Tab-separated table of C-alpha atoms and ligand atoms in Angstrom:
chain	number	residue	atom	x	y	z
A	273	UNK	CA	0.000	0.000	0.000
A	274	UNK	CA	1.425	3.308	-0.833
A	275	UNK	CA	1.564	5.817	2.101
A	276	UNK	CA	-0.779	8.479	0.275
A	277	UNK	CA	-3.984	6.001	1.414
A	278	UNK	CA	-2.229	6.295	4.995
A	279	UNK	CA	-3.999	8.754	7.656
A	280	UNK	CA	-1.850	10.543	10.074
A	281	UNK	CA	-3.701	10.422	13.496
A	282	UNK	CA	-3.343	14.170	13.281
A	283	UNK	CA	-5.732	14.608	10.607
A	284	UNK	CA	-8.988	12.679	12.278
A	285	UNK	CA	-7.786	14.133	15.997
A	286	UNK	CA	-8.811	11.803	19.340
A	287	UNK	CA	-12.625	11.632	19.246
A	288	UNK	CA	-12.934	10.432	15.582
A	289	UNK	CA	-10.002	7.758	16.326
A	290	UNK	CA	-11.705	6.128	19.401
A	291	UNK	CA	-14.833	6.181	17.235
A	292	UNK	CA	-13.210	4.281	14.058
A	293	UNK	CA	-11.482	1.674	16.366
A	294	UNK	CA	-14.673	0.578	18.309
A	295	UNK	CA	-16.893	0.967	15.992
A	296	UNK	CA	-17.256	-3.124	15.124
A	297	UNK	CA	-17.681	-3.124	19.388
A	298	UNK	CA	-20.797	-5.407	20.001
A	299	UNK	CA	-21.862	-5.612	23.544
A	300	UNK	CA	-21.971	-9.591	23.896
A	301	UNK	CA	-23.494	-9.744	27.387
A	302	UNK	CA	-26.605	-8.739	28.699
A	303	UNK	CA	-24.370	-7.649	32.455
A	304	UNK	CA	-22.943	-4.547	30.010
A	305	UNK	CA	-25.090	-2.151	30.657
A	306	UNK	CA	-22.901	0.505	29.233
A	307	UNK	CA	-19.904	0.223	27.458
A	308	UNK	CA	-17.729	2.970	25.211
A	309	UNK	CA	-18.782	6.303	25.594
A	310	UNK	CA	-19.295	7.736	28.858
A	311	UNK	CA	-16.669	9.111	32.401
A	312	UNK	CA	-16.871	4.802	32.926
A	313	UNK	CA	-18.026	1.280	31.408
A	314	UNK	CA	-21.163	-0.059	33.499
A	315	UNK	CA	-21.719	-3.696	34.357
A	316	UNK	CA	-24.308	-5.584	36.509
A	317	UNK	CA	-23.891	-8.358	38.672
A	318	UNK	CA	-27.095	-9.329	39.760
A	319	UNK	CA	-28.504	-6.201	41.914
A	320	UNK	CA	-24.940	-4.424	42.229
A	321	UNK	CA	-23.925	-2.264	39.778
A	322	UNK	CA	-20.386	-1.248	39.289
A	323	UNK	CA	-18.428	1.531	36.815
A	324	UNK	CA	-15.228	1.044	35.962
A	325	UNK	CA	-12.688	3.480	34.279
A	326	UNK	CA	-9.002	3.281	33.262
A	327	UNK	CA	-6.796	6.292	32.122
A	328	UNK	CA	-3.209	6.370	30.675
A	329	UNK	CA	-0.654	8.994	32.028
A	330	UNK	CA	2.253	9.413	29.599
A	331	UNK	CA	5.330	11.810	30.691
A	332	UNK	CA	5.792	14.462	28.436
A	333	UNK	CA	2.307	14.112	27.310
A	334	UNK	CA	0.393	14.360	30.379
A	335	UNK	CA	3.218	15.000	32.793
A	336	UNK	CA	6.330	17.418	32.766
A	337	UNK	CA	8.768	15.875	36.121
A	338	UNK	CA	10.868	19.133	35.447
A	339	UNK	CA	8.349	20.749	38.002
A	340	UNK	CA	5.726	17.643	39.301
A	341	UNK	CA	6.945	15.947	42.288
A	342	UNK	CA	6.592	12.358	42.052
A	343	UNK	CA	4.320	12.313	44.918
A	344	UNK	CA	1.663	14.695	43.857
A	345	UNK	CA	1.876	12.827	40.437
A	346	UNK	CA	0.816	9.548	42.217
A	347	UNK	CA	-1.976	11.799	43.948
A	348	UNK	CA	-3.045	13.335	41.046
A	349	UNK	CA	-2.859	9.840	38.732
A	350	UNK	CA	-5.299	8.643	41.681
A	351	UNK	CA	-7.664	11.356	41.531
A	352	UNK	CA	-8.521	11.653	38.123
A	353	UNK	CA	-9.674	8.499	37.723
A	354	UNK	CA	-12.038	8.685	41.099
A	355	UNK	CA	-12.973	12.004	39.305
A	356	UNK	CA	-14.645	9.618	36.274
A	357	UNK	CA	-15.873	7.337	38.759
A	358	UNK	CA	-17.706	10.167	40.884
A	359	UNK	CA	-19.354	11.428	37.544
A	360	UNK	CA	-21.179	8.250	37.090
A	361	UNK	CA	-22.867	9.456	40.557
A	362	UNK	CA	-20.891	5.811	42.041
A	363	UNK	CA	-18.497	5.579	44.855
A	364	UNK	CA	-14.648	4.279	44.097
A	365	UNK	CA	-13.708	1.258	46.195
A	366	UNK	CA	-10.894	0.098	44.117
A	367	UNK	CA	-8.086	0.705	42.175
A	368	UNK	CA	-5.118	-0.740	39.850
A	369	UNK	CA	-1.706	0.655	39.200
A	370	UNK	CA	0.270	-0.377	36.152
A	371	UNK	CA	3.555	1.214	35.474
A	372	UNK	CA	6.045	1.595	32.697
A	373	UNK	CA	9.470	2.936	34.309
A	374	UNK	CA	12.759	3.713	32.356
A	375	UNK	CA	16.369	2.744	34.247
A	376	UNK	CA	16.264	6.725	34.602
A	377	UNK	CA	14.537	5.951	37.858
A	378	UNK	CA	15.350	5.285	40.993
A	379	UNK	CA	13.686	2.637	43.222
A	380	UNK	CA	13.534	5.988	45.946
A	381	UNK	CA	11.779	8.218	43.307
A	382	UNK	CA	9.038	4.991	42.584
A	383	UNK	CA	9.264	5.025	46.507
A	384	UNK	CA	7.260	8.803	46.177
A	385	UNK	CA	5.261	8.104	43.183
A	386	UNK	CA	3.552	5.332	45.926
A	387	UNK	CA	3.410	7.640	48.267
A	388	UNK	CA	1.410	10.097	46.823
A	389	UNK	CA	-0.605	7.199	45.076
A	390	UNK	CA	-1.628	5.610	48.802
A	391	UNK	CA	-2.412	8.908	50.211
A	392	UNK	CA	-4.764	9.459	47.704
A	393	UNK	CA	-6.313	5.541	48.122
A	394	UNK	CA	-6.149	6.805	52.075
A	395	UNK	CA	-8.190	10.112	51.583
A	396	UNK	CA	-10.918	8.504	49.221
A	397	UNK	CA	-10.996	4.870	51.012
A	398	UNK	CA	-10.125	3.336	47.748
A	399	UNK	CA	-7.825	-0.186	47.999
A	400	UNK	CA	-5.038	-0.485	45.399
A	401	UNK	CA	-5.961	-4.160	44.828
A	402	UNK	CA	-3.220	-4.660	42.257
A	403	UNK	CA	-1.479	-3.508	38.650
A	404	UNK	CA	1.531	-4.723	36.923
A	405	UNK	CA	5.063	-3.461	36.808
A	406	UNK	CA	7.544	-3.493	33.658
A	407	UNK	CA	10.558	-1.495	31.666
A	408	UNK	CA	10.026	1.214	29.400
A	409	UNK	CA	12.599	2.421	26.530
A	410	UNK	CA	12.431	6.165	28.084
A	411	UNK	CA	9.995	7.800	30.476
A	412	UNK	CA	7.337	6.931	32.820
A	413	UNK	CA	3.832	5.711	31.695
A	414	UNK	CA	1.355	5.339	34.282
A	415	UNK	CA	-1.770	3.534	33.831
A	416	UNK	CA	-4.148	3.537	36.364
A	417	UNK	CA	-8.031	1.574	36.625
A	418	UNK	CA	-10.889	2.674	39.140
A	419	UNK	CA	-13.778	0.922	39.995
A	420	UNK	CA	-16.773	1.666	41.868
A	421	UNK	CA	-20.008	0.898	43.186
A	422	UNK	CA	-23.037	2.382	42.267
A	423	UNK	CA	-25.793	3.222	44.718
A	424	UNK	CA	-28.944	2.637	44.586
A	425	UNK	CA	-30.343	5.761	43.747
A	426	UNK	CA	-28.450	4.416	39.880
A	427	UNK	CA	-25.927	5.650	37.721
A	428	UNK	CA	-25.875	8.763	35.562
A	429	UNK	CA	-25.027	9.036	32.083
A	430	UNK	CA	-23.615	12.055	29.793
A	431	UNK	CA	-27.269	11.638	27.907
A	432	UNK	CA	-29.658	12.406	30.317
A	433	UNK	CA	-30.242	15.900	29.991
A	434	UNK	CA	-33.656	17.669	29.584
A	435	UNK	CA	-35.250	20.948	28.034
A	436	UNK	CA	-35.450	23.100	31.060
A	437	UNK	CA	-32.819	21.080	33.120
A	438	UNK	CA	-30.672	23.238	35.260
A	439	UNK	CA	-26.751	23.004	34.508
A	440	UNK	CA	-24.705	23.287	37.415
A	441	UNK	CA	-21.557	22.771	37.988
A	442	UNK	CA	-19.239	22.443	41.053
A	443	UNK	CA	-16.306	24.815	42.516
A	444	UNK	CA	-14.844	27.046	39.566
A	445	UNK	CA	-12.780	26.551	36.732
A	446	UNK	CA	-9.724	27.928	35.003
A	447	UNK	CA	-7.389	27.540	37.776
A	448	UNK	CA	-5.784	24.118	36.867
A	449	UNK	CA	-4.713	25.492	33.689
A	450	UNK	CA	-3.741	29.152	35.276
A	451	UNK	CA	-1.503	26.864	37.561
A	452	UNK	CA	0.224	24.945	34.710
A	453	UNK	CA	0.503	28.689	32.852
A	454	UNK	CA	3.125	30.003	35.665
A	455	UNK	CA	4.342	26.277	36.178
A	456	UNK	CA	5.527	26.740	31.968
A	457	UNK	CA	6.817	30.141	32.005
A	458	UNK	CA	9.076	29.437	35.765
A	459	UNK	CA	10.694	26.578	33.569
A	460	UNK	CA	11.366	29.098	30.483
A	461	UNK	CA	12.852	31.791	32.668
A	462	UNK	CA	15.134	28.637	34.637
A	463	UNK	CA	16.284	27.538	31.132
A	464	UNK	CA	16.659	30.532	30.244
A	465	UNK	CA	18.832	31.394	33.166
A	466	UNK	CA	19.576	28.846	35.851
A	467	UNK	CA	20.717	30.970	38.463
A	468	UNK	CA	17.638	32.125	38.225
A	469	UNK	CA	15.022	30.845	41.212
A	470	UNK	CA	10.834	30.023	40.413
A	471	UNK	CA	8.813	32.926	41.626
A	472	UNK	CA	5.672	30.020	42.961
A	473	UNK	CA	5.459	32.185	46.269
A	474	UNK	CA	2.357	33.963	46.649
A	475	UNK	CA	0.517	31.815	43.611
A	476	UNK	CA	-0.330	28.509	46.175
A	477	UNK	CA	-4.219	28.155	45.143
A	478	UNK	CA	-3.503	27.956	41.704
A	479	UNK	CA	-0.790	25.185	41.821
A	480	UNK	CA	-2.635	22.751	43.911
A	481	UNK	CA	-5.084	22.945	41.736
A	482	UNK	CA	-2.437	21.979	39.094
A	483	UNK	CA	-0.751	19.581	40.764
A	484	UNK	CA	-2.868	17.886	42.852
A	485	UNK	CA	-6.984	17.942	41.898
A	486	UNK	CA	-9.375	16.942	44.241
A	487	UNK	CA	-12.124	14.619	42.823
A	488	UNK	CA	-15.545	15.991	44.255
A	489	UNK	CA	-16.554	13.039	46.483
A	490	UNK	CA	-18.229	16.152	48.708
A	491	UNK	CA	-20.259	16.951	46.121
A	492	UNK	CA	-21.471	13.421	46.006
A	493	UNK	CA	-22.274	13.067	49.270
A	494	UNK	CA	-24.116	16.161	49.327
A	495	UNK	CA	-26.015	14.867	46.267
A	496	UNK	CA	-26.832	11.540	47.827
A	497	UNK	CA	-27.900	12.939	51.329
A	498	UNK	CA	-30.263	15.781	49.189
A	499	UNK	CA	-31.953	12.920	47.401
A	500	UNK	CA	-30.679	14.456	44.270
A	501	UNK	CA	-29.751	12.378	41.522
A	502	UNK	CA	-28.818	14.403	38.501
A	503	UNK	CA	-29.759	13.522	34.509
A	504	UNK	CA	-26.588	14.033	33.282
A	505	UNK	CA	-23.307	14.292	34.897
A	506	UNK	CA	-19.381	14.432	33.425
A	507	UNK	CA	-15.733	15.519	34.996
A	508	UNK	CA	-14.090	18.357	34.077
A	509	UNK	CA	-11.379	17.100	32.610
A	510	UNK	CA	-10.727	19.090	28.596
A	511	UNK	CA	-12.072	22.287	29.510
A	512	UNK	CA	-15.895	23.221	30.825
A	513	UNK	CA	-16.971	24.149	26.830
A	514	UNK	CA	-16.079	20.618	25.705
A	515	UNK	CA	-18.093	18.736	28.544
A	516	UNK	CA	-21.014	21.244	27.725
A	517	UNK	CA	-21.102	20.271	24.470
A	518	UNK	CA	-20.614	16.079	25.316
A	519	UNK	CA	-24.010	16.338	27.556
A	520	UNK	CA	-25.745	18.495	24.579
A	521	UNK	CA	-24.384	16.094	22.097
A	522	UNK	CA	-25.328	12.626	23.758
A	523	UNK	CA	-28.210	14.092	25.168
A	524	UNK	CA	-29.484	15.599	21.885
A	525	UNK	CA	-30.168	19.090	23.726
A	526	UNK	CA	-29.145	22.487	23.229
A	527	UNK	CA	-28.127	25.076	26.276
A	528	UNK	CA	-27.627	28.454	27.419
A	529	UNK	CA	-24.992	29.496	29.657
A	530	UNK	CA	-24.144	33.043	31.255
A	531	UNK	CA	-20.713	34.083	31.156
A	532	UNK	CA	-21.172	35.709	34.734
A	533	UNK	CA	-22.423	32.491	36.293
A	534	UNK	CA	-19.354	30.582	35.369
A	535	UNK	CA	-17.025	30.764	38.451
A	536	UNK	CA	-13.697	31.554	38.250
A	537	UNK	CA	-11.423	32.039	41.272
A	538	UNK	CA	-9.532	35.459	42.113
A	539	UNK	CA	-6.597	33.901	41.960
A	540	UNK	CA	-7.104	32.274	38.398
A	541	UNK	CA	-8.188	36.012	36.614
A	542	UNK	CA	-5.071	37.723	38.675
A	543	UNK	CA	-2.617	35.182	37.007
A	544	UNK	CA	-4.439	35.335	33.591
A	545	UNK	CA	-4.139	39.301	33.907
A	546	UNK	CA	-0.571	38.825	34.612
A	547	UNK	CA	0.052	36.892	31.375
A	548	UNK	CA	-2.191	38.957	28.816
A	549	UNK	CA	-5.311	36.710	28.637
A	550	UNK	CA	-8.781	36.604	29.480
A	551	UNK	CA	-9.964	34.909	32.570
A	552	UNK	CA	-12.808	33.653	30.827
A	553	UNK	CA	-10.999	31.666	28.095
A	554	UNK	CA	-9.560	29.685	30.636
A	555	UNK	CA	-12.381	28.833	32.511
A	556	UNK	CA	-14.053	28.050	29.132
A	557	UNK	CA	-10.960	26.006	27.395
A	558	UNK	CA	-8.404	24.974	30.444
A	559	UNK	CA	-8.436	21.588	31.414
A	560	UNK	CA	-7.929	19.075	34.397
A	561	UNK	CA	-10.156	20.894	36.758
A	562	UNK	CA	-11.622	17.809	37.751
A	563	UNK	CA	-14.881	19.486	38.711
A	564	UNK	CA	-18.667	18.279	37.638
A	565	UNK	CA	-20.584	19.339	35.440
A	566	UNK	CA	-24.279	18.331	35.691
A	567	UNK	CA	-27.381	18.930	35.071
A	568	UNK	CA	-30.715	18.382	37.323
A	569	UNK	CA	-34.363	19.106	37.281
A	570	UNK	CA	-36.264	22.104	38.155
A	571	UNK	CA	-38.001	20.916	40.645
A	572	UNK	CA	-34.692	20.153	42.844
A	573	UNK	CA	-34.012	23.914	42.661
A	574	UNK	CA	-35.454	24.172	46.212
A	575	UNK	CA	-32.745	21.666	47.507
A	576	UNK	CA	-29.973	23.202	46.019
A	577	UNK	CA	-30.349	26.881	46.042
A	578	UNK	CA	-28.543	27.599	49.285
A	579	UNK	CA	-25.463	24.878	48.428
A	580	UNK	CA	-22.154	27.036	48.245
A	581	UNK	CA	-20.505	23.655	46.625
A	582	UNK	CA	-21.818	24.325	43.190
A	583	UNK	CA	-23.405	27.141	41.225
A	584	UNK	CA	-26.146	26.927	38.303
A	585	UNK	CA	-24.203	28.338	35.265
A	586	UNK	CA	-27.218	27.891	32.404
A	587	UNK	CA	-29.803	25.747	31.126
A	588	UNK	CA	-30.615	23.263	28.936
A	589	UNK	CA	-32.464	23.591	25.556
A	590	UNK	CA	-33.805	22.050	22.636
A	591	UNK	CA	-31.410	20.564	20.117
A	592	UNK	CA	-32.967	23.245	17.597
A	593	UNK	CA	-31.634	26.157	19.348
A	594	UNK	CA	-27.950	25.068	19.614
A	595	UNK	CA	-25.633	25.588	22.358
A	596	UNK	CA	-24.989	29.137	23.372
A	597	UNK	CA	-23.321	31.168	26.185
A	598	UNK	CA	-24.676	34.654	26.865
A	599	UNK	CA	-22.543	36.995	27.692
A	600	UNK	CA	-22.152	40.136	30.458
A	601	UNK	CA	-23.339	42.487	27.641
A	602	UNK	CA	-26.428	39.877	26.342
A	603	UNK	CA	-24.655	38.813	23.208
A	604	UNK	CA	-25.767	35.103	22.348
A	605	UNK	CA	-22.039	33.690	21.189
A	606	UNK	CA	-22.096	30.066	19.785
A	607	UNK	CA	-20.568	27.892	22.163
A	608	UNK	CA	-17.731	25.772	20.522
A	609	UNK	CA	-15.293	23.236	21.969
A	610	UNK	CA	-11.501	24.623	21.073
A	611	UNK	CA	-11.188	22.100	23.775
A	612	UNK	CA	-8.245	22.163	25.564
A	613	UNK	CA	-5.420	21.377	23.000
A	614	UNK	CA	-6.021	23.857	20.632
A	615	UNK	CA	-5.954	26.158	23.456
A	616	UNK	CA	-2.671	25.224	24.156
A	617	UNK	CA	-1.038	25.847	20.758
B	230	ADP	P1	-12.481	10.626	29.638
B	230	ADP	O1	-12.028	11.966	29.134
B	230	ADP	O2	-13.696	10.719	30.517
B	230	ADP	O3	-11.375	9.819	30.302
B	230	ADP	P2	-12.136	9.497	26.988
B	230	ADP	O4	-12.360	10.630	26.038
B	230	ADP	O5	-10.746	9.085	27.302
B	230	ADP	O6	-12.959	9.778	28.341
B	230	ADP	O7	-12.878	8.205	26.432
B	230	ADP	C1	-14.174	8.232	25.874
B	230	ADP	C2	-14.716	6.816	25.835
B	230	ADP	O8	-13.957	5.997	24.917
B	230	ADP	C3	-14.670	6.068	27.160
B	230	ADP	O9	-15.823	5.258	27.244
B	230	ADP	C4	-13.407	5.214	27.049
B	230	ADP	O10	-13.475	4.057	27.865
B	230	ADP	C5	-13.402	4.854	25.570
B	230	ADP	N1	-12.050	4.609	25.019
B	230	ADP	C6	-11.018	5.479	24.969
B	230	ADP	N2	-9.943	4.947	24.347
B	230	ADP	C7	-10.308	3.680	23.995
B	230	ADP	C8	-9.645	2.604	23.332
B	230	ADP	N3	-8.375	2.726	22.899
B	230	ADP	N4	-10.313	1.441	23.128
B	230	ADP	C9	-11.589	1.309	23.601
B	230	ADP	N5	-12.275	2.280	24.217
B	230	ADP	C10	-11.655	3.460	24.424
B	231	MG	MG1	-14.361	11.895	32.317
């Protein structure tokens, strides 16, 4: 075959890959009750329900170890996959590790990586029930599989959204990616000059958020003890426009969003001052904030109205009038997912 019928990866971009390679995917067993496609797989045994998720971290990809301690990388490679679990509304009881180390490590730095991976299993009550170990040419890969139970109020989808739903979503966002911002330009100015020593001091909120995300198991809780259960629910993980646009897409809806209802921290617009950009594009684009995004009836307005763990940012529409975000001045803007790569270029 000559290379001209060949595809570079580049040219069809993540989504459209994951679609062409499981698109042959039959479900085979009646205990699948959802497969590809959603924050985690669901399967039934009997009356317990479970979700399971996996997630690949890659250095130089996902990670940079010129300024992630190995411990908060462990936490973080934790948390983000408790994150997927959470947004099926289940609860994470278990976990797998896998790693792929080069002989660039030692076994004191793995020491740390499974430090920060146990506090994480510690603060969620998650077991690390297993995972597998090998040699990689360079780099660390890190592959890490969560599993959870689901309750019996039931699972939520991305593709349960409603006209008239509420869309809510927990925290703020931006800050993850504000965080990574002054993480970048400390290691340009080092390599640059490195006498030179990182100006972090003053900038705290932002980094943790960076380096190590909490998955909202609060939010959860308060969910669960409300008698909430949301239609549609998703992590925050490419950037709050791109989620938006999964729950209108798999829920065949439209929405409406107000630019002054998304919540962004003070510390997330100072830093994007600082570098020349607009708050807002962060909070729309950034990624890894790890918060939810979800979307509930009307009627459990009442319940909700007084939470300070979440704030109502829009609502859902018909399919017919797209997906929009309103902004401070009443301009209707198409919403569109530059999603969190682009953003970065
Ligand atoms: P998330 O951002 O929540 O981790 P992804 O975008 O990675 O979700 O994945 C979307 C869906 O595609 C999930 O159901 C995931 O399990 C599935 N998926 C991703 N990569 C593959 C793959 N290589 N083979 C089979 N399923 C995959
Ligand atoms: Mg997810």
């Amino acid at each position: 075959m000559t290379s001209q019928n060949l595809t570079n990866i580049s040219e069809i971009g993540e989504f459209n890959l994951i679609n062409r390679l499981t698109k042959n995917v039959h479900i085979q067993h009646s205990e699948t009750l959802k497969g590809i496609g959603d924050d985690a797989a669901v399967v039934n045994y009997g009356n317990k329900k479970q979700v399971i998720t996996t997630d690949l971290l890659v250095e130089g990809i996902h990670f940079n170890l010129s300024y992630t301690p190995l411990k908060h990388l462990g936490y973080k490679a934790v948390a983000v996959n408790l994150s997927d679990v959470y947004a099926m509304n289940a609860i994470p009881l278990h976990i797998t590790v896998s790693i792929a180390v080069s002989s660039r490590f030692t076994v004191e730095a793995l020491d740390e990586l499974y430090d920060g991976i146990k506090a994480a299993c510690k603060k969620y009550k998650v077991d690390l029930i297993g995972g597998d170990t090998t040699s990689s040419i360079k780099g660390l890969v890190i592959s890490i599989t969560a599993i959870g139970i689901v309750p019996e109020s039931g699972y939520v989808l991305r593709s349960g959204a409603k006209e008239n739903n509420l869309i809510c979503l927990s925290g703020n966002v931006g800050a993850a990616y504000m965080g990574l911002q002054l993480l970048e330009r400390e290691k340009a100015i080092f390599e640059q000059n490195p006498e030179a020593q990182p100006q972090l001091h003053g900038y705290d909120y932002i980094l943790q958020r960076q380096l190590k995300p909490e998955p909202r198991a609060d939010l959860i809780e308060f969910l669960y003890s409300n008698n909430i259960v949301p239609t549609a629910m998703i992590d925050v993980s490419d950037g709050l426009s791109s989620e938006i646009l999964h729950i209108c897409q798999n829920s065949n809806t439209g929405c409406e969003i107000y630019e002054d209802r998304i919540p962004i921290a003070e510390e997330t617009a100072s830093m994007a001052y600082e570098l020349n950009m607009e708050p807002l594009l962060a909070a729309l684009n950034g990624g890894e904030d790890y918060e939810l995004l979800f979307t509930i009836n009307i009627a459990d307005y009442e319940k909700i109205k007084d939470s300070k763990l979440f704030s109502i940012i829009g609502n859902i529409t018909s399919a017919e009038k797209g997906t929009y975000i309103v902004d401070k001045n009443d301009n209707v803007i198409p919403l569109n997912s530059t999603g969190y790569q682009a953003f970065n270029n």
